[in-house]
Amino acid sequence: MSDTSFDVVVIGGGPGGYVCAIRAAQLGLKVACVEKRGALGGTCLNVGCIPSKALLTASHHYEAAGHEMGAFGVKVGKLDLDLAAMMGHKDKVVADNTKGIEFLFKKNKVTYIVGAGSIPAAGKVAVGDTVYDAKAIVIATGSDVTPLPGVEIDEEVIVSSTGALALPKVPKSMVVIGGGVIGLELGTVWRRLGTQVTVVEYLDKILPFNDAEVSKQMQRILGKQGMAFKLGTKVTKAVKKGHHVTLTLEPAAGGEAEEIKADVVLVAIGRRPYTEGLGLDKVGVAINPRGFVEVDGHFRTSVGGIYAIGDVVGGAMLAHKAEEEGVALAELLAGQHGHVNYDAIPSVVYTWPEVASVGKTEDQLKAEGIAYKAGKFPFTANGRARSMNESEGFVKVLADAASDRILGAHIIGANAGDLIAELVLAMEFSAAAEDVARTSHAHPGLGEAVKEACLAVDGRALHI
């Protein structure tokens, strides 16, 4: 096989693409990965999940030092913010991670091709003037920021998530358009650093895809922390004047308009599939009306030998979902039996407290006519949470009324993103709430709240 001929060529070096490439190489296939950014890891690693978590952690430490340490007998003197150093920490985390993926490519003998890839024909990938032959082509080009008509992003005063990760100074005020995961996480970062943050959400609740009780409780908690909300509201216009923006707002259901001014506006209304420049229309790859690449249950597109995974195919637009698809596809291409259980994909909001969920919400179960039992346990009754001064939130477990099989779980609380893993594993093995309830959990630990919620499904929680 020549230097321009491969078993698999992956277009896109994000979580789905690079993981697919590594797994395919582990299985003995000759693999290349094409990435135009010049740094592997995609949006997630470069301008998404990783840098945002670096800033969330750093800003959490800043807020804790200023407002929370006294309760533990730790006295803190005059508090100063070195924003440049905080951004430096973020940038170092990103750089170290991208270099780590390059190392993994070398270790697994994946050919890394820097440039924009396109598909001139089935079995062909063009990068610049070079055309590569591929038995299988994997489209893993991810997603991009969804624009909002009337609000033009300049990444200075009207920013996307990318610009919100690199503001040169702490703004006095920020309007976040969109009450989903990205808006709340980045809004949280800047609120902790001193910005007055107002969230404008078109729907009547934040975190609209989460369990309704979780959304309501999280709005209350974030409100106590100082975040303001305008729900059921749409933004119709943005006017920049110097270093400020004036937004025109209207009730989503119709009514009188109002104006609100801010130093920075963050547009965070979602993401859309990125297929620009791939030439999919010319080669005949089917795209659905929302712009997503259409695939079957084995990630095959409408053109033989061309596959797609991750955000570009829709579903949960999450890095770990893309990774699971990347692994499954690599195994299928190697003649194995890759599979993704879409009912057991967790979702986490890394505010503080964190929000984590997996499976069905109560509203979904009701809409589907599924009889269920709910078990709920508050962190106020968990000894470890109280010792940490982290008693906000709860664990809720939803189980089938007849079989007791866990159908969904929802957590607000400290380290919720880690606690949910136990319930994801339980769902992967079709466990009953009783199985988790009878599993010994270390004391004192936050995980005991998970056990107690499962006990509560049967009405026998011990500590409340």
CSV table of C-alpha atoms in Angstrom, one decimal, residues 3-464:
chain,number,residue,atom,x,y,z
A,3,ASP,CA,1.9,6.5,1.1
A,4,THR,CA,-1.3,7.9,-0.3
A,5,SER,CA,-3.4,4.8,0.0
A,6,PHE,CA,-5.1,3.8,3.3
A,7,ASP,CA,-7.7,1.4,4.7
A,8,VAL,CA,-9.4,4.3,6.5
A,9,VAL,CA,-9.1,8.1,6.1
A,10,VAL,CA,-10.9,10.1,8.8
A,11,ILE,CA,-11.8,13.7,8.0
A,12,GLY,CA,-11.8,15.6,11.3
A,13,GLY,CA,-9.5,15.3,14.3
A,14,GLY,CA,-12.0,15.9,17.1
A,15,PRO,CA,-13.1,13.4,19.7
A,16,GLY,CA,-15.0,11.2,17.3
A,17,GLY,CA,-12.4,11.4,14.5
A,18,TYR,CA,-9.2,10.9,16.5
A,19,VAL,CA,-10.6,8.2,18.6
A,20,CYS,CA,-11.9,6.4,15.5
A,21,ALA,CA,-8.5,6.7,13.9
A,22,ILE,CA,-6.6,5.4,17.0
A,23,ARG,CA,-9.0,2.4,17.5
A,24,ALA,CA,-8.9,1.5,13.7
A,25,ALA,CA,-5.1,1.5,13.9
A,26,GLN,CA,-5.1,-0.6,17.0
A,27,LEU,CA,-7.1,-3.2,15.0
A,28,GLY,CA,-4.4,-3.4,12.3
A,29,LEU,CA,-5.8,-1.0,9.7
A,30,LYS,CA,-3.7,1.6,7.9
A,31,VAL,CA,-5.2,4.9,9.0
A,32,ALA,CA,-4.9,8.6,8.2
A,33,CYS,CA,-6.6,11.5,9.9
A,34,VAL,CA,-7.1,14.8,8.2
A,35,GLU,CA,-7.5,18.0,10.3
A,36,LYS,CA,-7.4,21.5,9.1
A,37,ARG,CA,-7.1,23.3,12.4
A,38,GLY,CA,-3.4,22.5,12.8
A,39,ALA,CA,-4.2,21.1,16.3
A,40,LEU,CA,-5.9,17.9,17.1
A,41,GLY,CA,-8.8,17.6,19.4
A,42,GLY,CA,-11.5,19.5,17.5
A,43,THR,CA,-13.8,22.1,19.0
A,44,CYS,CA,-14.0,20.2,22.3
A,45,LEU,CA,-10.3,20.3,23.1
A,46,ASN,CA,-9.3,23.6,21.5
A,47,VAL,CA,-12.3,25.9,22.1
A,48,GLY,CA,-14.9,23.9,23.9
A,49,CYS,CA,-15.1,21.4,26.7
A,50,ILE,CA,-11.5,21.4,27.8
A,51,PRO,CA,-10.7,25.1,28.0
A,52,SER,CA,-14.1,25.9,29.5
A,53,LYS,CA,-13.5,23.3,32.2
A,54,ALA,CA,-10.1,24.9,32.9
A,55,LEU,CA,-11.8,28.3,33.4
A,56,LEU,CA,-14.6,26.8,35.4
A,57,THR,CA,-12.2,25.2,37.8
A,58,ALA,CA,-10.0,28.3,38.1
A,59,SER,CA,-13.0,30.6,38.6
A,60,HIS,CA,-14.5,28.2,41.2
A,61,HIS,CA,-11.2,28.4,43.2
A,62,TYR,CA,-11.3,32.2,42.9
A,63,GLU,CA,-14.9,32.4,44.2
A,64,ALA,CA,-14.2,29.9,46.9
A,65,ALA,CA,-11.2,31.8,48.1
A,66,GLY,CA,-13.3,35.0,48.3
A,67,HIS,CA,-16.5,33.8,49.8
A,68,GLU,CA,-16.4,30.2,51.1
A,69,MET,CA,-13.1,29.5,52.9
A,70,GLY,CA,-14.0,31.3,56.1
A,71,ALA,CA,-16.6,28.7,57.0
A,72,PHE,CA,-13.8,26.1,57.2
A,73,GLY,CA,-11.6,28.3,59.4
A,74,VAL,CA,-9.4,29.3,56.5
A,75,LYS,CA,-8.7,33.1,56.5
A,76,VAL,CA,-7.9,34.6,53.1
A,77,GLY,CA,-6.3,38.1,52.8
A,78,LYS,CA,-6.8,40.6,50.0
A,79,LEU,CA,-8.0,38.7,46.9
A,80,ASP,CA,-6.6,39.6,43.5
A,81,LEU,CA,-7.4,38.2,40.1
A,82,ASP,CA,-4.7,37.6,37.5
A,83,LEU,CA,-6.8,37.0,34.4
A,84,ALA,CA,-3.8,36.6,32.2
A,85,ALA,CA,-2.4,33.8,34.4
A,86,MET,CA,-5.9,32.2,34.5
A,87,MET,CA,-6.0,32.3,30.7
A,88,GLY,CA,-2.4,31.0,30.6
A,89,HIS,CA,-3.5,27.9,32.6
A,90,LYS,CA,-6.3,27.3,30.2
A,91,ASP,CA,-4.0,27.6,27.2
A,92,LYS,CA,-1.4,25.3,28.7
A,93,VAL,CA,-4.1,22.6,29.4
A,94,VAL,CA,-5.2,22.8,25.8
A,95,ALA,CA,-1.6,22.7,24.4
A,96,ASP,CA,-0.7,19.7,26.5
A,97,ASN,CA,-3.8,17.8,25.5
A,98,THR,CA,-3.3,18.4,21.7
A,99,LYS,CA,0.3,17.3,22.0
A,100,GLY,CA,-0.9,14.2,23.8
A,101,ILE,CA,-3.1,13.3,20.9
A,102,GLU,CA,-0.2,13.8,18.4
A,103,PHE,CA,1.8,11.4,20.6
A,104,LEU,CA,-1.0,8.8,20.5
A,105,PHE,CA,-1.1,9.1,16.7
A,106,LYS,CA,2.6,8.4,16.5
A,107,LYS,CA,2.4,5.6,19.0
A,108,ASN,CA,-0.4,3.9,17.0
A,109,LYS,CA,1.1,4.7,13.6
A,110,VAL,CA,-1.8,7.0,12.5
A,111,THR,CA,-0.8,9.3,9.7
A,112,TYR,CA,-1.7,12.9,10.6
A,113,ILE,CA,-2.4,15.1,7.6
A,114,VAL,CA,-2.8,18.8,8.2
A,115,GLY,CA,-5.2,20.5,5.8
A,116,ALA,CA,-8.9,20.8,4.7
A,117,GLY,CA,-10.2,17.5,3.4
A,118,SER,CA,-12.8,17.0,0.7
A,119,ILE,CA,-14.3,14.0,-1.1
A,120,PRO,CA,-14.1,14.4,-4.9
A,121,ALA,CA,-15.3,10.8,-5.4
A,122,ALA,CA,-16.1,7.7,-3.5
A,123,GLY,CA,-12.8,6.2,-2.2
A,124,LYS,CA,-10.9,9.5,-2.7
A,125,VAL,CA,-10.0,12.3,-0.2
A,126,ALA,CA,-8.3,15.4,-1.5
A,127,VAL,CA,-6.1,17.6,0.8
A,128,GLY,CA,-4.6,20.5,-1.2
A,129,ASP,CA,-3.1,19.0,-4.3
A,130,THR,CA,-2.8,15.5,-3.0
A,131,VAL,CA,-5.5,12.9,-3.5
A,132,TYR,CA,-5.5,9.9,-1.1
A,133,ASP,CA,-7.1,6.6,-1.8
A,134,ALA,CA,-9.3,5.1,1.0
A,135,LYS,CA,-11.2,1.9,1.3
A,136,ALA,CA,-13.3,3.7,3.9
A,137,ILE,CA,-13.8,7.4,4.4
A,138,VAL,CA,-15.1,8.7,7.8
A,139,ILE,CA,-16.7,12.1,8.0
A,140,ALA,CA,-16.1,13.4,11.5
A,141,THR,CA,-16.2,17.1,10.9
A,142,GLY,CA,-18.3,18.0,14.0
A,143,SER,CA,-20.4,21.1,14.4
A,144,ASP,CA,-20.2,24.9,14.5
A,145,VAL,CA,-21.9,27.7,16.4
A,146,THR,CA,-25.5,28.3,15.3
A,147,PRO,CA,-25.9,32.0,14.3
A,148,LEU,CA,-28.8,34.1,15.5
A,149,PRO,CA,-30.4,36.5,12.9
A,150,GLY,CA,-29.9,40.1,13.8
A,151,VAL,CA,-27.0,39.4,16.2
A,152,GLU,CA,-23.7,39.4,14.3
A,153,ILE,CA,-20.8,37.7,16.1
A,154,ASP,CA,-17.5,39.7,16.0
A,155,GLU,CA,-15.8,37.7,18.8
A,156,GLU,CA,-15.1,41.0,20.6
A,157,VAL,CA,-18.3,42.4,22.1
A,158,ILE,CA,-20.7,39.9,20.5
A,159,VAL,CA,-19.0,36.6,21.0
A,160,SER,CA,-19.6,32.9,20.5
A,161,SER,CA,-18.3,30.3,23.0
A,162,THR,CA,-14.9,30.7,21.3
A,163,GLY,CA,-14.7,34.4,22.1
A,164,ALA,CA,-16.1,34.0,25.6
A,165,LEU,CA,-13.1,31.7,26.4
A,166,ALA,CA,-10.6,34.5,25.6
A,167,LEU,CA,-12.0,37.8,26.8
A,168,PRO,CA,-9.1,40.2,27.6
A,169,LYS,CA,-10.7,41.6,30.7
A,170,VAL,CA,-13.6,40.9,33.0
A,171,PRO,CA,-16.7,42.7,31.6
A,172,LYS,CA,-19.0,44.6,34.0
A,173,SER,CA,-22.1,43.0,32.3
A,174,MET,CA,-22.8,40.1,30.0
A,175,VAL,CA,-26.0,39.0,28.4
A,176,VAL,CA,-26.0,35.3,27.5
A,177,ILE,CA,-28.5,34.4,24.8
A,178,GLY,CA,-29.4,30.8,25.4
A,179,GLY,CA,-30.0,29.0,28.7
A,180,GLY,CA,-28.5,25.7,27.7
A,181,VAL,CA,-25.2,24.0,28.8
A,182,ILE,CA,-22.8,26.3,27.0
A,183,GLY,CA,-24.5,29.5,28.1
A,184,LEU,CA,-24.8,28.5,31.7
A,185,GLU,CA,-21.2,27.2,32.0
A,186,LEU,CA,-19.5,30.2,30.4
A,187,GLY,CA,-21.9,32.6,32.1
A,188,THR,CA,-20.9,31.0,35.4
A,189,VAL,CA,-17.2,31.6,34.7
A,190,TRP,CA,-17.6,35.3,34.2
A,191,ARG,CA,-20.2,35.8,37.0
A,192,ARG,CA,-17.7,34.3,39.5
A,193,LEU,CA,-15.1,36.7,38.3
A,194,GLY,CA,-17.4,39.7,38.9
A,195,THR,CA,-19.6,40.1,35.8
A,196,GLN,CA,-23.3,40.8,36.2
A,197,VAL,CA,-24.7,38.0,34.0
A,198,THR,CA,-28.3,37.9,32.6
A,199,VAL,CA,-29.4,34.8,30.7
A,200,VAL,CA,-32.1,35.3,28.0
A,201,GLU,CA,-33.8,32.1,27.0
A,202,TYR,CA,-36.5,31.7,24.3
A,203,LEU,CA,-38.2,28.8,26.2
A,204,ASP,CA,-39.9,29.1,29.6
A,205,LYS,CA,-37.1,27.2,31.4
A,206,ILE,CA,-33.3,26.9,31.4
A,207,LEU,CA,-31.7,23.5,30.6
A,208,PRO,CA,-34.8,22.7,28.5
A,209,PHE,CA,-33.7,19.1,27.7
A,210,ASN,CA,-33.2,18.2,31.3
A,211,ASP,CA,-35.7,16.8,33.8
A,212,ALA,CA,-38.2,19.6,34.6
A,213,GLU,CA,-37.5,19.5,38.4
A,214,VAL,CA,-33.8,19.7,37.7
A,215,SER,CA,-34.3,22.8,35.5
A,216,LYS,CA,-36.4,24.5,38.1
A,217,GLN,CA,-34.0,23.8,41.0
A,218,MET,CA,-31.0,24.8,39.0
A,219,GLN,CA,-32.5,28.2,38.1
A,220,ARG,CA,-33.2,28.8,41.8
A,221,ILE,CA,-29.6,27.9,42.7
A,222,LEU,CA,-28.0,30.0,40.0
A,223,GLY,CA,-30.3,32.8,40.9
A,224,LYS,CA,-29.1,32.7,44.5
A,225,GLN,CA,-25.5,32.9,43.1
A,226,GLY,CA,-26.4,36.1,41.4
A,227,MET,CA,-27.3,35.2,37.8
A,228,ALA,CA,-30.4,36.9,36.4
A,229,PHE,CA,-32.9,35.3,34.0
A,230,LYS,CA,-35.3,36.5,31.3
A,231,LEU,CA,-37.3,33.4,30.2
A,232,GLY,CA,-39.8,33.1,27.4
A,233,THR,CA,-37.9,35.9,25.7
A,234,LYS,CA,-36.4,36.3,22.2
A,235,VAL,CA,-33.6,38.6,21.0
A,236,THR,CA,-34.6,40.4,17.8
A,237,LYS,CA,-31.7,42.9,17.3
A,238,ALA,CA,-28.3,43.8,18.5
A,239,VAL,CA,-26.7,47.3,18.0
A,240,LYS,CA,-23.1,47.8,18.8
A,241,LYS,CA,-21.9,51.2,20.0
A,242,GLY,CA,-18.3,51.4,20.9
A,243,HIS,CA,-17.6,48.7,23.4
A,244,HIS,CA,-21.2,48.1,24.3
A,245,VAL,CA,-24.2,46.3,22.8
A,246,THR,CA,-27.9,47.2,23.0
A,247,LEU,CA,-30.2,44.2,22.6
A,248,THR,CA,-33.8,44.4,21.7
A,249,LEU,CA,-35.9,41.8,23.5
A,250,GLU,CA,-39.5,40.7,23.0
A,251,PRO,CA,-41.7,38.1,24.7
A,252,ALA,CA,-41.5,34.9,22.8
A,253,ALA,CA,-45.3,34.7,22.8
A,254,GLY,CA,-45.6,38.3,21.6
A,255,GLY,CA,-45.8,41.6,23.3
A,256,GLU,CA,-43.9,44.9,23.9
A,257,ALA,CA,-40.2,45.1,23.1
A,258,GLU,CA,-37.6,46.2,25.6
A,259,GLU,CA,-33.9,47.1,25.5
A,260,ILE,CA,-31.0,45.8,27.6
A,261,LYS,CA,-27.4,46.9,27.4
A,262,ALA,CA,-24.3,44.9,28.1
A,263,ASP,CA,-20.5,45.1,27.7
A,264,VAL,CA,-20.5,41.6,26.2
A,265,VAL,CA,-23.1,39.4,24.5
A,266,LEU,CA,-22.6,35.7,24.3
A,267,VAL,CA,-24.6,33.9,21.6
A,268,ALA,CA,-25.1,30.3,22.8
A,269,ILE,CA,-28.3,29.0,21.2
A,270,GLY,CA,-26.8,25.7,20.0
A,271,ARG,CA,-24.6,24.1,17.4
A,272,ARG,CA,-25.2,23.0,13.8
A,273,PRO,CA,-23.4,20.3,11.7
A,274,TYR,CA,-20.3,21.4,9.9
A,275,THR,CA,-20.0,20.0,6.3
A,276,GLU,CA,-18.6,23.1,4.5
A,277,GLY,CA,-16.1,22.3,1.8
A,278,LEU,CA,-16.5,18.5,1.9
A,279,GLY,CA,-18.2,18.3,-1.5
A,280,LEU,CA,-20.9,16.0,-0.2
A,281,ASP,CA,-23.5,17.2,-2.7
A,282,LYS,CA,-21.2,16.4,-5.6
A,283,VAL,CA,-20.4,12.9,-4.4
A,284,GLY,CA,-24.1,12.2,-3.5
A,285,VAL,CA,-24.0,11.9,0.3
A,286,ALA,CA,-27.5,12.5,1.6
A,287,ILE,CA,-28.1,15.4,4.0
A,288,ASN,CA,-31.3,15.8,6.0
A,289,PRO,CA,-33.3,19.1,6.1
A,290,ARG,CA,-31.5,20.1,9.2
A,291,GLY,CA,-28.1,19.7,7.6
A,292,PHE,CA,-27.0,16.5,9.3
A,293,VAL,CA,-25.4,13.7,7.3
A,294,GLU,CA,-27.9,10.8,7.1
A,295,VAL,CA,-26.5,7.4,8.3
A,296,ASP,CA,-27.9,4.0,9.0
A,297,GLY,CA,-27.4,1.9,12.1
A,298,HIS,CA,-23.8,1.1,11.1
A,299,PHE,CA,-22.9,4.7,10.3
A,300,ARG,CA,-23.1,4.2,6.6
A,301,THR,CA,-24.0,7.2,4.4
A,302,SER,CA,-26.0,6.9,1.2
A,303,VAL,CA,-22.7,6.4,-0.7
A,304,GLY,CA,-20.8,3.1,-0.3
A,305,GLY,CA,-17.5,3.3,1.6
A,306,ILE,CA,-18.4,6.7,3.1
A,307,TYR,CA,-19.3,6.8,6.8
A,308,ALA,CA,-20.1,9.6,9.3
A,309,ILE,CA,-20.0,9.9,13.1
A,310,GLY,CA,-20.3,12.5,15.9
A,311,ASP,CA,-22.0,15.9,15.8
A,312,VAL,CA,-22.3,15.9,12.0
A,313,VAL,CA,-24.9,13.0,12.2
A,314,GLY,CA,-27.0,14.6,15.0
A,315,GLY,CA,-28.3,13.0,18.2
A,316,ALA,CA,-26.7,14.0,21.4
A,317,MET,CA,-24.0,16.5,20.3
A,318,LEU,CA,-21.5,15.4,23.0
A,319,ALA,CA,-17.8,14.5,22.7
A,320,HIS,CA,-18.2,11.2,24.5
A,321,LYS,CA,-21.1,10.2,22.2
A,322,ALA,CA,-18.8,10.9,19.3
A,323,GLU,CA,-16.0,8.9,20.8
A,324,GLU,CA,-18.3,5.9,21.3
A,325,GLU,CA,-19.4,6.1,17.7
A,326,GLY,CA,-15.8,6.4,16.6
A,327,VAL,CA,-14.8,3.2,18.5
A,328,ALA,CA,-17.9,1.3,17.2
A,329,LEU,CA,-17.3,2.3,13.6
A,330,ALA,CA,-13.6,1.3,13.8
A,331,GLU,CA,-14.6,-2.1,15.1
A,332,LEU,CA,-17.2,-2.5,12.4
A,333,LEU,CA,-14.6,-1.6,9.7
A,334,ALA,CA,-12.3,-4.2,11.2
A,335,GLY,CA,-15.0,-6.9,11.0
A,336,GLN,CA,-16.0,-6.8,14.6
A,337,HIS,CA,-19.3,-5.9,16.2
A,338,GLY,CA,-19.2,-2.3,17.4
A,339,HIS,CA,-22.3,-0.9,19.1
A,340,VAL,CA,-23.5,2.2,20.9
A,341,ASN,CA,-26.2,2.2,23.6
A,342,TYR,CA,-27.8,5.6,23.0
A,343,ASP,CA,-30.1,5.1,26.0
A,344,ALA,CA,-27.0,5.2,28.3
A,345,ILE,CA,-25.2,8.4,27.2
A,346,PRO,CA,-24.7,10.7,30.1
A,347,SER,CA,-24.9,14.5,29.9
A,348,VAL,CA,-23.2,16.9,32.4
A,349,VAL,CA,-23.4,20.6,33.0
A,350,TYR,CA,-20.2,21.7,34.8
A,351,THR,CA,-21.6,24.6,36.7
A,352,TRP,CA,-21.4,24.4,40.5
A,353,PRO,CA,-23.2,22.5,41.7
A,354,GLU,CA,-23.0,20.2,38.7
A,355,VAL,CA,-26.0,18.8,36.8
A,356,ALA,CA,-25.8,15.3,35.4
A,357,SER,CA,-28.4,13.1,33.7
A,358,VAL,CA,-28.8,9.8,31.8
A,359,GLY,CA,-31.8,8.2,30.2
A,360,LYS,CA,-35.4,9.4,30.4
A,361,THR,CA,-36.9,12.3,32.2
A,362,GLU,CA,-40.2,12.1,34.0
A,363,ASP,CA,-41.9,14.1,31.2
A,364,GLN,CA,-40.6,11.7,28.6
A,365,LEU,CA,-41.8,8.7,30.5
A,366,LYS,CA,-45.2,10.2,31.0
A,367,ALA,CA,-45.4,11.1,27.3
A,368,GLU,CA,-44.5,7.6,26.3
A,369,GLY,CA,-47.1,6.1,28.7
A,370,ILE,CA,-44.5,4.2,30.7
A,371,ALA,CA,-45.4,3.4,34.3
A,372,TYR,CA,-42.5,4.3,36.6
A,373,LYS,CA,-41.4,4.8,40.2
A,374,ALA,CA,-39.3,7.7,41.3
A,375,GLY,CA,-36.8,7.7,44.1
A,376,LYS,CA,-35.3,11.0,45.3
A,377,PHE,CA,-32.7,11.8,48.0
A,378,PRO,CA,-31.4,15.3,48.9
A,379,PHE,CA,-27.8,16.1,49.6
A,380,THR,CA,-28.9,17.9,52.8
A,381,ALA,CA,-29.3,14.4,54.2
A,382,ASN,CA,-25.8,13.2,53.1
A,383,GLY,CA,-23.1,13.4,55.7
A,384,ARG,CA,-20.3,13.9,53.3
A,385,ALA,CA,-22.1,16.7,51.4
A,386,ARG,CA,-22.8,18.5,54.7
A,387,SER,CA,-19.2,18.2,55.8
A,388,MET,CA,-18.2,19.9,52.5
A,389,ASN,CA,-20.8,22.6,52.8
A,390,GLU,CA,-22.2,21.3,49.5
A,391,SER,CA,-25.7,20.3,50.5
A,392,GLU,CA,-27.6,21.8,47.5
A,393,GLY,CA,-29.3,19.4,45.2
A,394,PHE,CA,-30.5,15.9,45.0
A,395,VAL,CA,-30.3,12.5,43.2
A,396,LYS,CA,-33.4,11.3,41.4
A,397,VAL,CA,-33.7,7.7,40.0
A,398,LEU,CA,-36.5,6.7,37.7
A,399,ALA,CA,-37.3,2.9,37.5
A,400,ASP,CA,-39.8,0.9,35.6
A,401,ALA,CA,-42.8,0.2,37.8
A,402,ALA,CA,-43.0,-3.4,36.9
A,403,SER,CA,-39.4,-4.6,36.4
A,404,ASP,CA,-37.6,-2.0,38.6
A,405,ARG,CA,-35.1,-1.5,35.7
A,406,ILE,CA,-33.5,1.9,35.9
A,407,LEU,CA,-34.8,4.1,33.0
A,408,GLY,CA,-33.2,7.4,33.9
A,409,ALA,CA,-31.3,9.3,36.6
A,410,HIS,CA,-30.9,13.0,37.3
A,411,ILE,CA,-28.5,14.6,39.8
A,412,ILE,CA,-27.8,18.2,41.0
A,413,GLY,CA,-24.9,18.4,43.3
A,414,ALA,CA,-21.2,18.5,44.0
A,415,ASN,CA,-19.4,16.1,41.6
A,416,ALA,CA,-22.6,15.1,39.9
A,417,GLY,CA,-20.7,14.4,36.7
A,418,ASP,CA,-18.7,11.7,38.5
A,419,LEU,CA,-21.6,10.3,40.4
A,420,ILE,CA,-23.7,9.7,37.3
A,421,ALA,CA,-21.2,7.2,36.0
A,422,GLU,CA,-22.5,4.5,38.5
A,423,LEU,CA,-26.0,4.9,37.2
A,424,VAL,CA,-24.8,4.9,33.5
A,425,LEU,CA,-23.1,1.6,34.2
A,426,ALA,CA,-26.2,0.3,35.9
A,427,MET,CA,-28.3,1.1,32.9
A,428,GLU,CA,-25.7,-0.4,30.5
A,429,PHE,CA,-26.2,-3.7,32.4
A,430,SER,CA,-30.0,-3.3,32.6
A,431,ALA,CA,-29.7,-3.2,36.4
A,432,ALA,CA,-32.7,-2.6,38.7
A,433,ALA,CA,-32.8,0.1,41.3
A,434,GLU,CA,-32.7,-2.7,43.8
A,435,ASP,CA,-29.3,-3.8,42.4
A,436,VAL,CA,-27.8,-0.4,43.2
A,437,ALA,CA,-29.6,-0.2,46.5
A,438,ARG,CA,-28.1,-3.4,47.7
A,439,THR,CA,-24.6,-2.4,46.6
A,440,SER,CA,-22.3,-1.3,49.4
A,441,HIS,CA,-21.2,2.3,49.1
A,442,ALA,CA,-18.3,3.8,51.1
A,443,HIS,CA,-19.2,6.0,54.1
A,444,PRO,CA,-19.1,8.9,54.3
A,445,GLY,CA,-19.4,9.5,50.5
A,446,LEU,CA,-21.5,11.5,48.1
A,447,GLY,CA,-22.2,8.2,46.4
A,448,GLU,CA,-24.4,7.2,49.3
A,449,ALA,CA,-27.0,9.6,47.9
A,450,VAL,CA,-27.2,7.5,44.8
A,451,LYS,CA,-27.8,4.4,46.9
A,452,GLU,CA,-30.4,6.2,49.0
A,453,ALA,CA,-32.2,7.4,45.9
A,454,CYS,CA,-32.4,3.8,44.7
A,455,LEU,CA,-33.7,2.7,48.1
A,456,ALA,CA,-36.3,5.5,47.8
A,457,VAL,CA,-37.6,4.0,44.6
A,458,ASP,CA,-39.0,1.3,46.9
A,459,GLY,CA,-39.9,3.7,49.6
A,460,ARG,CA,-37.3,2.7,52.1
A,461,ALA,CA,-34.6,5.3,52.1
A,462,LEU,CA,-32.7,5.1,55.4
A,463,HIS,CA,-31.5,8.6,56.1
A,464,ILE,CA,-34.5,10.7,55.4
